mmCIF file of C-alpha atoms in Angstrom:
data_model
loop_
_atom_site.group_PDB
_atom_site.id
_atom_site.type_symbol
_atom_site.label_atom_id
_atom_site.label_comp_id
_atom_site.label_asym_id
_atom_site.label_seq_id
_atom_site.Cartn_x
_atom_site.Cartn_y
_atom_site.Cartn_z
ATOM 1 C CA GLY A 25 5.810 2.898 29.204
ATOM 2 C CA GLY A 26 6.797 -0.757 29.746
ATOM 3 C CA VAL A 27 7.284 -3.964 28.323
ATOM 4 C CA GLY A 28 5.422 -5.005 25.275
ATOM 5 C CA LYS A 29 5.380 -8.214 22.711
ATOM 6 C CA ILE A 30 5.216 -7.454 18.778
ATOM 7 C CA VAL A 31 5.532 -10.190 16.124
ATOM 8 C CA ARG A 32 7.650 -9.004 13.392
ATOM 9 C CA LEU A 33 7.352 -10.634 9.774
ATOM 10 C CA ASP A 34 10.065 -10.399 6.881
ATOM 11 C CA PHE A 35 8.766 -7.498 4.481
ATOM 12 C CA GLU A 36 10.922 -8.271 1.804
ATOM 13 C CA SER A 37 9.906 -11.804 1.420
ATOM 14 C CA GLY A 38 6.094 -10.738 1.543
ATOM 15 C CA LEU A 39 6.434 -8.449 -0.977
ATOM 16 C CA LYS A 40 8.037 -10.913 -3.240
ATOM 17 C CA SER A 41 5.391 -13.496 -2.879
ATOM 18 C CA LEU A 42 3.006 -10.768 -3.990
ATOM 19 C CA LEU A 43 5.145 -9.966 -7.069
ATOM 20 C CA ARG A 44 5.517 -13.665 -7.908
ATOM 21 C CA ASP A 45 1.584 -14.733 -7.375
ATOM 22 C CA PRO A 46 0.343 -15.383 -10.680
ATOM 23 C CA ARG A 47 -3.222 -14.934 -9.741
ATOM 24 C CA PHE A 48 -2.205 -10.996 -9.499
ATOM 25 C CA MET A 49 0.178 -10.485 -11.846
ATOM 26 C CA VAL A 50 -1.929 -10.326 -14.641
ATOM 27 C CA GLN A 51 -3.114 -7.248 -16.735
ATOM 28 C CA GLU A 52 -6.585 -7.432 -15.325
ATOM 29 C CA ASN A 53 -5.172 -7.174 -11.949
ATOM 30 C CA LEU A 54 -2.366 -4.660 -12.342
ATOM 31 C CA CYS A 55 -2.398 -0.668 -13.084
ATOM 32 C CA ILE A 56 0.908 -1.106 -14.952
ATOM 33 C CA ASP A 57 1.443 -2.204 -18.358
ATOM 34 C CA VAL A 58 2.550 -6.051 -18.543
ATOM 35 C CA ASN A 59 4.436 -5.218 -21.715
ATOM 36 C CA ASN A 60 5.841 -1.968 -20.167
ATOM 37 C CA PRO A 61 6.165 -2.313 -16.491
ATOM 38 C CA PHE A 62 7.257 1.356 -16.423
ATOM 39 C CA LYS A 63 3.687 2.622 -17.939
ATOM 40 C CA PHE A 64 0.767 2.859 -15.745
ATOM 41 C CA THR A 65 -2.248 2.260 -17.443
ATOM 42 C CA SER A 66 -4.282 5.763 -17.823
ATOM 43 C CA GLY A 67 -7.187 6.828 -15.419
ATOM 44 C CA SER A 68 -10.693 7.865 -16.337
ATOM 45 C CA SER A 69 -10.898 11.560 -16.552
ATOM 46 C CA GLY A 70 -13.292 13.127 -14.154
ATOM 47 C CA THR A 71 -13.933 9.926 -11.820
ATOM 48 C CA PHE A 72 -11.950 8.329 -9.275
ATOM 49 C CA GLY A 73 -9.094 6.343 -10.295
ATOM 50 C CA GLU A 74 -6.494 3.990 -9.126
ATOM 51 C CA LEU A 75 -4.165 5.264 -6.539
ATOM 52 C CA HIS A 76 -1.448 6.075 -8.971
ATOM 53 C CA THR A 77 -3.793 8.830 -10.827
ATOM 54 C CA GLY A 78 -3.858 10.764 -7.571
ATOM 55 C CA GLU A 79 -1.715 13.896 -6.980
ATOM 56 C CA ALA A 80 0.494 12.319 -3.948
ATOM 57 C CA CYS A 81 1.529 9.313 -6.305
ATOM 58 C CA GLN A 82 2.110 11.474 -9.345
ATOM 59 C CA GLU A 83 4.337 13.524 -7.215
ATOM 60 C CA ALA A 84 5.982 10.253 -5.572
ATOM 61 C CA ILE A 85 6.725 9.496 -9.212
ATOM 62 C CA ARG A 86 8.406 12.533 -10.034
ATOM 63 C CA THR A 87 10.429 12.800 -7.261
ATOM 64 C CA HIS A 88 11.711 9.276 -6.624
ATOM 65 C CA CYS A 89 11.541 7.494 -10.269
ATOM 66 C CA VAL A 90 14.388 9.190 -11.637
ATOM 67 C CA ALA A 91 15.935 6.320 -13.501
ATOM 68 C CA PRO A 92 14.648 4.199 -16.361
ATOM 69 C CA THR A 93 14.554 1.053 -14.411
ATOM 70 C CA ASP A 94 12.450 2.829 -11.254
ATOM 71 C CA LEU A 95 9.111 1.590 -10.713
ATOM 72 C CA LEU A 96 6.734 3.199 -7.926
ATOM 73 C CA CYS A 97 5.144 0.249 -6.251
ATOM 74 C CA GLY A 98 3.631 2.123 -3.283
ATOM 75 C CA LEU A 99 2.359 0.402 0.105
ATOM 76 C CA VAL A 100 -1.053 0.042 1.021
ATOM 77 C CA ILE A 101 -1.201 -0.564 5.181
ATOM 78 C CA PHE A 102 -4.238 -1.612 7.080
ATOM 79 C CA MET A 103 -4.106 -1.884 10.705
ATOM 80 C CA ASP A 104 -7.175 -2.569 12.853
ATOM 81 C CA LYS A 105 -7.102 -4.180 16.433
ATOM 82 C CA THR A 106 -8.991 -7.236 17.463
ATOM 83 C CA HIS A 107 -10.252 -8.411 20.716
ATOM 84 C CA LEU A 108 -8.770 -11.862 22.041
ATOM 85 C CA GLY A 109 -12.040 -13.018 23.835
ATOM 86 C CA LEU A 110 -15.398 -11.675 24.917
ATOM 87 C CA PHE A 111 -14.238 -11.060 28.455
ATOM 88 C CA SER A 112 -10.772 -10.026 27.754
ATOM 89 C CA ASN A 113 -9.375 -6.643 27.778
ATOM 90 C CA SER A 114 -6.195 -7.711 25.756
ATOM 91 C CA ASN A 115 -6.114 -6.697 21.677
ATOM 92 C CA LEU A 116 -3.856 -7.982 19.087
ATOM 93 C CA GLU A 117 -3.295 -5.420 16.238
ATOM 94 C CA PRO A 118 -2.527 -7.046 12.892
ATOM 95 C CA VAL A 119 -0.690 -4.700 10.286
ATOM 96 C CA MET A 120 -0.858 -5.501 6.955
ATOM 97 C CA PHE A 121 0.301 -4.326 3.418
ATOM 98 C CA THR A 122 -0.561 -4.660 -0.034
ATOM 99 C CA LEU A 123 0.768 -2.765 -3.436
ATOM 100 C CA SER A 124 -0.832 0.228 -5.041
ATOM 101 C CA ILE A 125 0.355 -1.387 -8.510
ATOM 102 C CA PHE A 126 -2.758 -3.622 -7.934
ATOM 103 C CA THR A 127 -6.012 -2.525 -8.987
ATOM 104 C CA ARG A 128 -8.915 -1.480 -6.228
ATOM 105 C CA LYS A 129 -10.605 -4.653 -7.375
ATOM 106 C CA CYS A 130 -7.267 -7.165 -7.191
ATOM 107 C CA ARG A 131 -6.913 -5.313 -3.822
ATOM 108 C CA ARG A 132 -10.073 -6.254 -2.258
ATOM 109 C CA HIS A 133 -8.974 -9.848 -2.475
ATOM 110 C CA HIS A 134 -7.840 -11.414 0.882
ATOM 111 C CA GLY A 135 -4.684 -13.341 -1.090
ATOM 112 C CA ALA A 136 -3.309 -9.901 -2.127
ATOM 113 C CA TRP A 137 -2.378 -8.751 1.120
ATOM 114 C CA ARG A 138 0.639 -9.824 3.392
ATOM 115 C CA ASN A 139 1.288 -9.596 7.180
ATOM 116 C CA LEU A 140 3.886 -7.138 8.448
ATOM 117 C CA GLY A 141 3.494 -8.284 11.896
ATOM 118 C CA TYR A 142 1.140 -8.081 15.059
ATOM 119 C CA VAL A 143 1.185 -5.609 17.824
ATOM 120 C CA GLU A 144 0.095 -6.431 21.028
ATOM 121 C CA ARG A 145 -2.417 -3.871 22.856
ATOM 122 C CA GLY A 146 -2.993 -5.397 25.976
ATOM 123 C CA ALA A 147 -4.841 -4.776 29.257
ATOM 124 C CA SER A 148 -3.448 -1.822 31.291
ATOM 125 C CA LYS A 149 -0.474 -2.292 32.976
ATOM 126 C CA VAL A 150 0.445 -1.859 36.510
ATOM 127 C CA THR A 151 2.773 1.218 36.854
ATOM 128 C CA ASP A 152 3.063 1.801 40.593
ATOM 129 C CA ILE A 153 2.065 0.198 43.803
ATOM 130 C CA ASN A 154 -1.518 1.804 43.761
ATOM 131 C CA MET A 155 -2.263 0.017 41.003
ATOM 132 C CA SER A 156 -2.647 2.758 38.716
ATOM 133 C CA LYS A 157 -3.261 2.617 35.151
ATOM 134 C CA THR A 158 -0.464 3.415 32.481
ATOM 135 C CA PRO A 159 -1.537 6.869 31.463
ATOM 136 C CA SER A 160 -2.992 7.151 27.497
ATOM 137 C CA SER A 161 0.023 8.854 26.502
ATOM 138 C CA GLU A 162 2.207 6.188 27.103
ATOM 139 C CA LYS A 163 0.455 3.750 25.464
ATOM 140 C CA VAL A 164 0.846 5.851 22.493
ATOM 141 C CA VAL A 165 4.169 5.849 22.698
ATOM 142 C CA ASP A 166 4.442 2.285 23.353
ATOM 143 C CA PHE A 167 2.223 1.719 19.995
ATOM 144 C CA HIS A 168 4.695 4.088 18.158
ATOM 145 C CA THR A 169 7.924 2.103 19.209
ATOM 146 C CA SER A 170 6.049 -1.213 18.258
ATOM 147 C CA LEU A 171 5.366 0.206 14.697
ATOM 148 C CA ARG A 172 9.014 1.717 14.395
ATOM 149 C CA LEU A 173 10.531 -1.541 14.870
ATOM 150 C CA MET A 174 7.969 -3.516 12.621
ATOM 151 C CA PHE A 175 8.766 -0.591 9.591
ATOM 152 C CA GLU A 176 12.408 -0.927 10.069
ATOM 153 C CA ASP A 177 12.757 -3.292 6.735
ATOM 154 C CA ILE A 178 10.605 -0.724 4.843
ATOM 155 C CA LYS A 179 12.717 2.429 6.142
ATOM 156 C CA ARG A 180 15.932 0.488 5.315
ATOM 157 C CA ILE A 181 14.974 -0.269 1.801
ATOM 158 C CA GLN A 182 13.578 3.658 1.553
ATOM 159 C CA ASP A 183 16.825 5.016 2.878
ATOM 160 C CA SER A 184 18.979 3.074 0.394
ATOM 161 C CA GLY A 185 17.237 4.094 -2.716
ATOM 162 C CA GLY A 186 14.611 1.277 -3.618
ATOM 163 C CA LEU A 187 14.445 -2.419 -3.852
ATOM 164 C CA TRP A 188 15.900 -4.422 -6.696
ATOM 165 C CA VAL A 189 13.716 -7.426 -8.018
ATOM 166 C CA ASP A 190 13.168 -9.374 -11.066
ATOM 167 C CA LEU A 191 9.373 -8.838 -12.106
ATOM 168 C CA PRO A 192 7.847 -11.573 -14.145
ATOM 169 C CA LEU A 193 5.295 -10.226 -16.417
ATOM 170 C CA ASN A 194 3.417 -11.848 -19.579
ATOM 171 C CA GLY A 195 6.252 -14.231 -20.142
ATOM 172 C CA LYS A 196 9.076 -11.973 -19.445
ATOM 173 C CA VAL A 197 11.331 -11.058 -16.671
ATOM 174 C CA TYR A 198 12.124 -7.181 -16.079
ATOM 175 C CA ARG A 199 14.808 -5.991 -13.722
ATOM 176 C CA VAL A 200 13.576 -3.238 -11.764
ATOM 177 C CA ARG A 201 13.959 -1.017 -8.815
ATOM 178 C CA LEU A 202 11.007 -0.890 -6.508
ATOM 179 C CA LYS A 203 10.137 2.522 -4.896
ATOM 180 C CA ILE A 204 7.851 1.968 -1.726
ATOM 181 C CA PRO A 205 6.661 5.038 -0.347
ATOM 182 C CA ILE A 206 3.859 4.321 2.033
ATOM 183 C CA VAL A 207 0.600 5.652 -0.075
ATOM 184 C CA LEU A 208 -2.321 4.711 2.299
ATOM 185 C CA VAL A 209 -2.972 3.711 5.663
ATOM 186 C CA ILE A 210 -6.230 2.228 6.424
ATOM 187 C CA GLY A 211 -7.896 1.816 9.738
ATOM 188 C CA ASP A 212 -10.994 3.173 11.888
ATOM 189 C CA CYS A 213 -11.079 6.676 13.697
ATOM 190 C CA GLU A 214 -9.784 5.165 16.872
ATOM 191 C CA GLY A 215 -6.767 3.701 15.487
ATOM 192 C CA HIS A 216 -5.940 6.560 13.469
ATOM 193 C CA ASP A 217 -6.132 8.857 16.468
ATOM 194 C CA ASP A 218 -3.427 6.440 17.863
ATOM 195 C CA LEU A 219 -1.432 6.648 14.984
ATOM 196 C CA CYS A 220 -1.566 10.382 14.800
ATOM 197 C CA GLY A 221 -1.352 11.149 18.414
ATOM 198 C CA ARG A 222 -4.530 12.704 18.669
ATOM 199 C CA TYR A 223 -6.756 13.056 21.721
ATOM 200 C CA LYS A 224 -9.312 11.050 21.525
ATOM 201 C CA CYS A 225 -12.902 10.158 23.236
ATOM 202 C CA HIS A 226 -15.493 7.545 22.211
ATOM 203 C CA GLY A 227 -17.612 7.188 25.070
ATOM 204 C CA LEU A 228 -21.053 7.785 25.371
ATOM 205 C CA ARG A 229 -20.644 11.070 27.314
ATOM 206 C CA VAL A 230 -18.656 13.190 24.771
ATOM 207 C CA GLN A 231 -20.549 16.210 23.337
ATOM 208 C CA ARG A 232 -18.737 16.863 20.121
ATOM 209 C CA LEU A 233 -17.012 14.390 18.255
ATOM 210 C CA CYS A 234 -14.894 16.272 15.398
ATOM 211 C CA ARG A 235 -13.830 13.998 12.729
ATOM 212 C CA ASP A 236 -12.219 15.104 9.402
ATOM 213 C CA CYS A 237 -12.050 12.818 6.855
#
């Protein structure tokens, strides 16, 4: 649809900074055993457990963790646009991530997140001499193009089979190959509609808003 701006930060640096943060790499904040990082702590039967206890993560472990040194370290993505001013139509959408090996309580800490970048969701661009607005479908294409560029590093690591890192735990350093599937994307209804390419209408005149969780 036009020319947009994104800010893209280095994913690998952000990931490694989380894995080396002593505030979080302790047993109380981890779903893995600090004495055996290839072993996940067990979840409570019959209750909502940590992410790794879910069917999607269990399937990812069976599919991707095929070698003794493979460790599932799923990515939890958050994105939600914010307005840049009271009288401005311009928005900025930060894209952030944290790790599924962190406990739910740990993931609530602001320091357990890193930025992937920012997508500019500006005011409608002019597309012709009649000053018509950019169609919504083109805006979604622009948004997905920005996300494709922002997630290039993640895709490259996924396609190469994972990322080798030194994992410091409980006074020891383990050489592991991280498998980094995206296991969860957090956002609001409007943002997820853009993410999934769905028709959206959040105005006052909509008669039947259907939302599936």
